[in-house]
Coordinates of C-alpha atoms and ligand atoms in Angstrom, one line a residue:
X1 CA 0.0 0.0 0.0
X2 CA 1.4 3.1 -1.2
X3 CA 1.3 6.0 1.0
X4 CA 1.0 9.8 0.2
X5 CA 4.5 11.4 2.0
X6 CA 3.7 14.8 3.9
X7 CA 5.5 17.9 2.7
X8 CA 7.8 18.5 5.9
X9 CA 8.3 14.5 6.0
X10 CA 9.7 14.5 2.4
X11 CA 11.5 17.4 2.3
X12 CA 13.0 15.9 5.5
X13 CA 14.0 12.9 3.8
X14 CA 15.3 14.2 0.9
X15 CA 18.5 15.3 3.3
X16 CA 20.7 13.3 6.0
X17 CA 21.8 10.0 5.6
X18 CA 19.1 7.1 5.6
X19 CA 19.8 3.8 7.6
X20 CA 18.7 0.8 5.1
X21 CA 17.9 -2.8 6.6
X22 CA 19.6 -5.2 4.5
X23 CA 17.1 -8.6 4.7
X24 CA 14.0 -8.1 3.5
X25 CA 14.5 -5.1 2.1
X26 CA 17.1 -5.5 -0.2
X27 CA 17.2 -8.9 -1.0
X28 CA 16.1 -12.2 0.9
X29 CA 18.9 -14.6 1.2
X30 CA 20.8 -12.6 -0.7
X31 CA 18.6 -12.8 -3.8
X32 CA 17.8 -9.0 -4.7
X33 CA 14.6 -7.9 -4.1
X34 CA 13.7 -6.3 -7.9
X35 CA 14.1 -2.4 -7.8
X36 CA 16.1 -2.5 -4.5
X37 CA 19.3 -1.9 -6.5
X38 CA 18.1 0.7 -8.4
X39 CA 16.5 2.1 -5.6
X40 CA 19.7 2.9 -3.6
X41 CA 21.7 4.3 -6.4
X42 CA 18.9 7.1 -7.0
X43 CA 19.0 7.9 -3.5
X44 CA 22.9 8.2 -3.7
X45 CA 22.3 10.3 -7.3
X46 CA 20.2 12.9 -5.4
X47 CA 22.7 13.2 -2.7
X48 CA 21.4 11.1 0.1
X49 CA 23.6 9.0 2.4
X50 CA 23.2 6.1 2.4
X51 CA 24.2 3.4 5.5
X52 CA 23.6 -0.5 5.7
X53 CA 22.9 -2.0 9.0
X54 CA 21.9 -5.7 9.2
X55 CA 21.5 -7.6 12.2
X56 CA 22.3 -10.6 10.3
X57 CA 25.8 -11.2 11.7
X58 CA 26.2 -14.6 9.7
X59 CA 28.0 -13.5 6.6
X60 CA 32.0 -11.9 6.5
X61 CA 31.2 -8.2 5.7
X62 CA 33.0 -9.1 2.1
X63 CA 29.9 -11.2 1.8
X64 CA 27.7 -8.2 2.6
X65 CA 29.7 -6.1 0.1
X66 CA 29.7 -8.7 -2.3
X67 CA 26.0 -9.2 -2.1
X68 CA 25.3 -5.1 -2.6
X69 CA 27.1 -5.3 -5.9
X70 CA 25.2 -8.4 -7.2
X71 CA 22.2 -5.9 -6.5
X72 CA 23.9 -3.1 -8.8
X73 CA 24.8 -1.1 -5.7
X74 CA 27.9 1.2 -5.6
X75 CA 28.9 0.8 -1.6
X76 CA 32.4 1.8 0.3
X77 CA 33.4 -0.8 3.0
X78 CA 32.3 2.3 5.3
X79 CA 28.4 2.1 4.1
X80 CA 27.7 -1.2 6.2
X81 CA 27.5 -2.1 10.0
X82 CA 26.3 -5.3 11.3
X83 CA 25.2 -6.7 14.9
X84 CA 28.6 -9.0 14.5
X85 CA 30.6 -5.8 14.8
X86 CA 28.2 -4.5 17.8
X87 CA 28.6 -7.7 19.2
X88 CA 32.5 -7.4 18.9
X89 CA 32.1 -3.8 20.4
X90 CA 30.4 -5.1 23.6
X91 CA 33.8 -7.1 24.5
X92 CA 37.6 -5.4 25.4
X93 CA 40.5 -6.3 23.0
X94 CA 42.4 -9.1 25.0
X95 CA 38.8 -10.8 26.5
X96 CA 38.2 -14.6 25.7
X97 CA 35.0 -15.7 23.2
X98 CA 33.1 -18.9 21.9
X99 CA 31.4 -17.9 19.1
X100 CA 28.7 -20.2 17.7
X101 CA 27.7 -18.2 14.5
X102 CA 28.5 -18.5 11.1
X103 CA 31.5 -16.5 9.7
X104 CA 31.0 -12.9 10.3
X105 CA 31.2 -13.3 14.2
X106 CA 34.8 -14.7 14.2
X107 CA 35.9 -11.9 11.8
X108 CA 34.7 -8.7 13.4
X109 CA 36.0 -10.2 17.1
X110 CA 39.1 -11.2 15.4
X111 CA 39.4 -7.2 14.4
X112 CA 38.3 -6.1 17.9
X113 CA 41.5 -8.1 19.1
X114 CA 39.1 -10.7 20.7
X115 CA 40.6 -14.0 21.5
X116 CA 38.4 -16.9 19.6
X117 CA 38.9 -19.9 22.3
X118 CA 37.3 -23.3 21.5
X119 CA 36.8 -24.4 24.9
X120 CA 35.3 -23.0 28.4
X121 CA 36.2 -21.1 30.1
X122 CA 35.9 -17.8 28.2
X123 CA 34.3 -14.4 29.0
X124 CA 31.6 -14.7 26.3
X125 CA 29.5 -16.8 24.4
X126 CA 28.3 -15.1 22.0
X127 CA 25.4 -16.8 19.6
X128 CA 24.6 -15.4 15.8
X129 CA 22.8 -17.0 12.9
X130 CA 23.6 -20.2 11.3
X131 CA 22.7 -23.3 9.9
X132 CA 24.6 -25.5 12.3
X133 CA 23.1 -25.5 15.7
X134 CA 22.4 -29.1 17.8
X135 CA 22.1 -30.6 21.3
X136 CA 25.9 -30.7 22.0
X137 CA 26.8 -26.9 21.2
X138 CA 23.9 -26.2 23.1
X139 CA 25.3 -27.8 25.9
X140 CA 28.5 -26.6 25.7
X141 CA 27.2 -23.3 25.2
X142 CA 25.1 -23.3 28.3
X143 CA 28.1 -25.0 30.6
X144 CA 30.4 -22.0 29.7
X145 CA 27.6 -19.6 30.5
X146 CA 26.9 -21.1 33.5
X147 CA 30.4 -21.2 34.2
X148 CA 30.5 -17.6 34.7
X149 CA 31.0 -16.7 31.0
X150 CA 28.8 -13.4 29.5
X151 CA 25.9 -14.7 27.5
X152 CA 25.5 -12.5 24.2
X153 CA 23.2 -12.8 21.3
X154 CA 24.0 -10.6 18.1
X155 CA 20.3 -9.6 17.6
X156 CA 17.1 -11.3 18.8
X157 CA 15.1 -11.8 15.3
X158 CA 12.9 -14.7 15.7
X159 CA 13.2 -15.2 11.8
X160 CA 14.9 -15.2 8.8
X161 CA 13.3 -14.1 5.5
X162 CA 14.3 -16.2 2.5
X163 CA 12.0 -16.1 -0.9
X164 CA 10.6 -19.8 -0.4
X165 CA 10.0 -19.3 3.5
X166 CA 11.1 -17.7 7.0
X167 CA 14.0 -19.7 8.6
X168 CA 14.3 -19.5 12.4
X169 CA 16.2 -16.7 13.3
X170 CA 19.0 -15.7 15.4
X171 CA 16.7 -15.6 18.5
X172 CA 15.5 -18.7 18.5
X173 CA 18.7 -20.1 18.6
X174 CA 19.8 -17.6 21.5
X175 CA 16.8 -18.1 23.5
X176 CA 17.6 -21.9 23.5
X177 CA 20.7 -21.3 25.0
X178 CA 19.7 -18.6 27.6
X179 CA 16.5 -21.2 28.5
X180 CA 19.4 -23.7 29.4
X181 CA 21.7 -21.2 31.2
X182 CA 19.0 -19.5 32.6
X183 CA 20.6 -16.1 32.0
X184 CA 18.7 -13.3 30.6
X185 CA 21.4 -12.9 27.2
X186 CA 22.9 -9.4 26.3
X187 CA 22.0 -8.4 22.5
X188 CA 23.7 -6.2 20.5
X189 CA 21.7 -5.5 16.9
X190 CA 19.1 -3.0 15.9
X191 CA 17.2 -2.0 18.4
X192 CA 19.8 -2.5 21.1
X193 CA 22.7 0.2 22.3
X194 CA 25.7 -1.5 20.9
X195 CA 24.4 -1.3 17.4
X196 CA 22.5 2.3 17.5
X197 CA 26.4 3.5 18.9
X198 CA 28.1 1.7 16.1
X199 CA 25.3 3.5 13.9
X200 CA 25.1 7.1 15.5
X201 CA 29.2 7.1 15.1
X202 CA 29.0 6.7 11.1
X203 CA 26.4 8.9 10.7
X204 CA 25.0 12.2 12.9
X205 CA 22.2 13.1 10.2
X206 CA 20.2 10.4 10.0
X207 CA 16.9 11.4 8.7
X208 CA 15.0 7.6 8.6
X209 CA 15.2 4.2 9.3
X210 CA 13.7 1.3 6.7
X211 CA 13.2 -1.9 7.4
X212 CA 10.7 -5.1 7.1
X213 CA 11.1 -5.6 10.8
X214 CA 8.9 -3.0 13.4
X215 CA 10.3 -4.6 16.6
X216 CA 14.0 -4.1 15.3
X217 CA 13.8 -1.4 12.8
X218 CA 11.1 0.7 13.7
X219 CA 12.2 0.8 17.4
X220 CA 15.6 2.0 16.4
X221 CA 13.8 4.9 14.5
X222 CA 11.7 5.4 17.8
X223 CA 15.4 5.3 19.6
X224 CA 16.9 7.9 17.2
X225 CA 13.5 9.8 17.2
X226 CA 13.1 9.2 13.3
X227 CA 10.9 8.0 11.2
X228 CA 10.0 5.0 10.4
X229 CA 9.6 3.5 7.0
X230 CA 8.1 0.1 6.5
X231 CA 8.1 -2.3 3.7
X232 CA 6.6 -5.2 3.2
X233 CA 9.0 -7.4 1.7
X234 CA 10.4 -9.1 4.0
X235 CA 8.9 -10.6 7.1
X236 CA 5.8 -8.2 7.9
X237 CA 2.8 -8.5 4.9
X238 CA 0.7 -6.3 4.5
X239 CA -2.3 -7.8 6.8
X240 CA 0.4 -8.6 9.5
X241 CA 2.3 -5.5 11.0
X242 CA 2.9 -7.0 14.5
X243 CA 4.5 -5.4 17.4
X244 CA 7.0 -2.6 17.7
X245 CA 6.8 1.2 16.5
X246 CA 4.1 1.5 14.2
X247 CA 5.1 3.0 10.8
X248 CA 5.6 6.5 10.1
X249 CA 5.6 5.6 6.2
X250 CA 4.5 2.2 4.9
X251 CA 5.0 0.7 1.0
X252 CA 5.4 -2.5 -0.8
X253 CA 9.3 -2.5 -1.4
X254 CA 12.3 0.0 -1.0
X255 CA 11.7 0.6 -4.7
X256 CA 8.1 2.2 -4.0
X257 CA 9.4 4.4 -0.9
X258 CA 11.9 5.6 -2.7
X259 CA 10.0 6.6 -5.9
X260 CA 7.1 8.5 -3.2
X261 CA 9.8 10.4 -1.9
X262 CA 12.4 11.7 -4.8
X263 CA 8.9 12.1 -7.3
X264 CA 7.1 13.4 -5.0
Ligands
MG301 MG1 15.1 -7.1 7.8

């Protein structure tokens, strides 16, 4: 549902820099979503920063980069931040981690001068998205929690979008282990304060979040006292905005949002 933009909101967002959720709004699974591309680059032609933030911490951030040129998009190494390099900022250099995530953890702790052990004890467990997740690295997950180690989740997404389906997400995963540990976990992505730091110090004019996501996305607009710009192409349809901020602007893709505001 396309939405007509108020004056003052447009004009508004035709400045700053705008923060731009990666799944679900620009492609699901990495798979672009059409127009998303395209999208981005006219926001960049008309002089609009632009800044990533996923809370998918699973990929290296060459991945991510690699993934925004397959969607056409011209992006610096500087556009991007992810809840693996919030998570990373939550530890001091020289601290101990087990990381159960996929690859992105290891490399951002491994560039915060965070020690990667494979064994309790450590000072962190720290749990992000990926395929491999069973009974024993549960186990040994929640034995080095309990054994005094901090408990840290790189976002709390309940789901992943791909094009066929939703995956579970990152918090499903987490929420097993802090169940076990019975710890209440420390998170780092969107809307959390490791991630809005890491976000705030890359860019001071940030004139409005997008995401697919209002518990995540549109609560970090709330927290940066934004607004919010839904789309519903990822894991809220139309007939299903549940929970978090509600919208300050609503459309069917990034494509659409972006067309409303630079048209007019
Ligand atoms: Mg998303």
């Amino acid at each position: 549902m396309a939405q007509h933009i108020a004056r003052s909101v447009r004009d508004a967002l035709l400045r700053g820099t705008w923060v731009i959720d990666l799944d679900g709004v620009v492609w699901l699974a990495g798979v672009p979503i059409p127009g998303s591309g395209e999208a981005v680059n006219r926001l960049k032609d008309a002089g609009i920063g632009v800044l990533f933030a996923t809370n998918n911490a699973e990929p290296t951030r060459e991945e991510l980069l690699g993934r925004l040129v397959h969607a056409g998009i011209r992006v610096e190494v500087d556009d991007l931040v992810s809840s693996a390099q919030a998570a990373a900022a939550m530890l001091a250099p020289g601290s101990t981690a087990l990381a159960y995530a996929g690859p992105g953890v290891p490399q951002a702790l491994a560039e915060r001068a965070v020690d990667i052990v494979r064994e309790a004890p450590a000072d962190a467990v720290v749990i992000g998205w990926a395929r491999q997740f069973d009974f024993d690295l549960l186990s040994d997950a929640m034995a080095a929690v309990r054994g005094g180690a901090r408990l840290i989740g790189t976002n709390e997404d309940p789901t992943h979008p791909t094009p066929d389906r939703l995956l579970p997400g990152t918090g499903a995963l987490l929420a097993a282990v802090a169940t076990a540990s019975e710890r209440v976990p420390e998170v780092a992505g969107k809307p959390h304060r490791a991630m809005m730091e890491l976000i705030k110090a890359r860019a001071t004019d940030i004139s409005v979040v997008v995401g697919d996501r209002p518990t995540t996305d549109g609560v970090l607009a709330k927290q940066l006292d934004v607004p919010y710009a839904l789309v519903l192409s990822g894991v809220t349809s139309t007939d299903a905005v549940i929970g978090g901020s509600s919208p300050d602007l609503q459309h069917g893709n990034l494509a659409e949002l972006v067309t409303a505001v630079l048209d007019g």
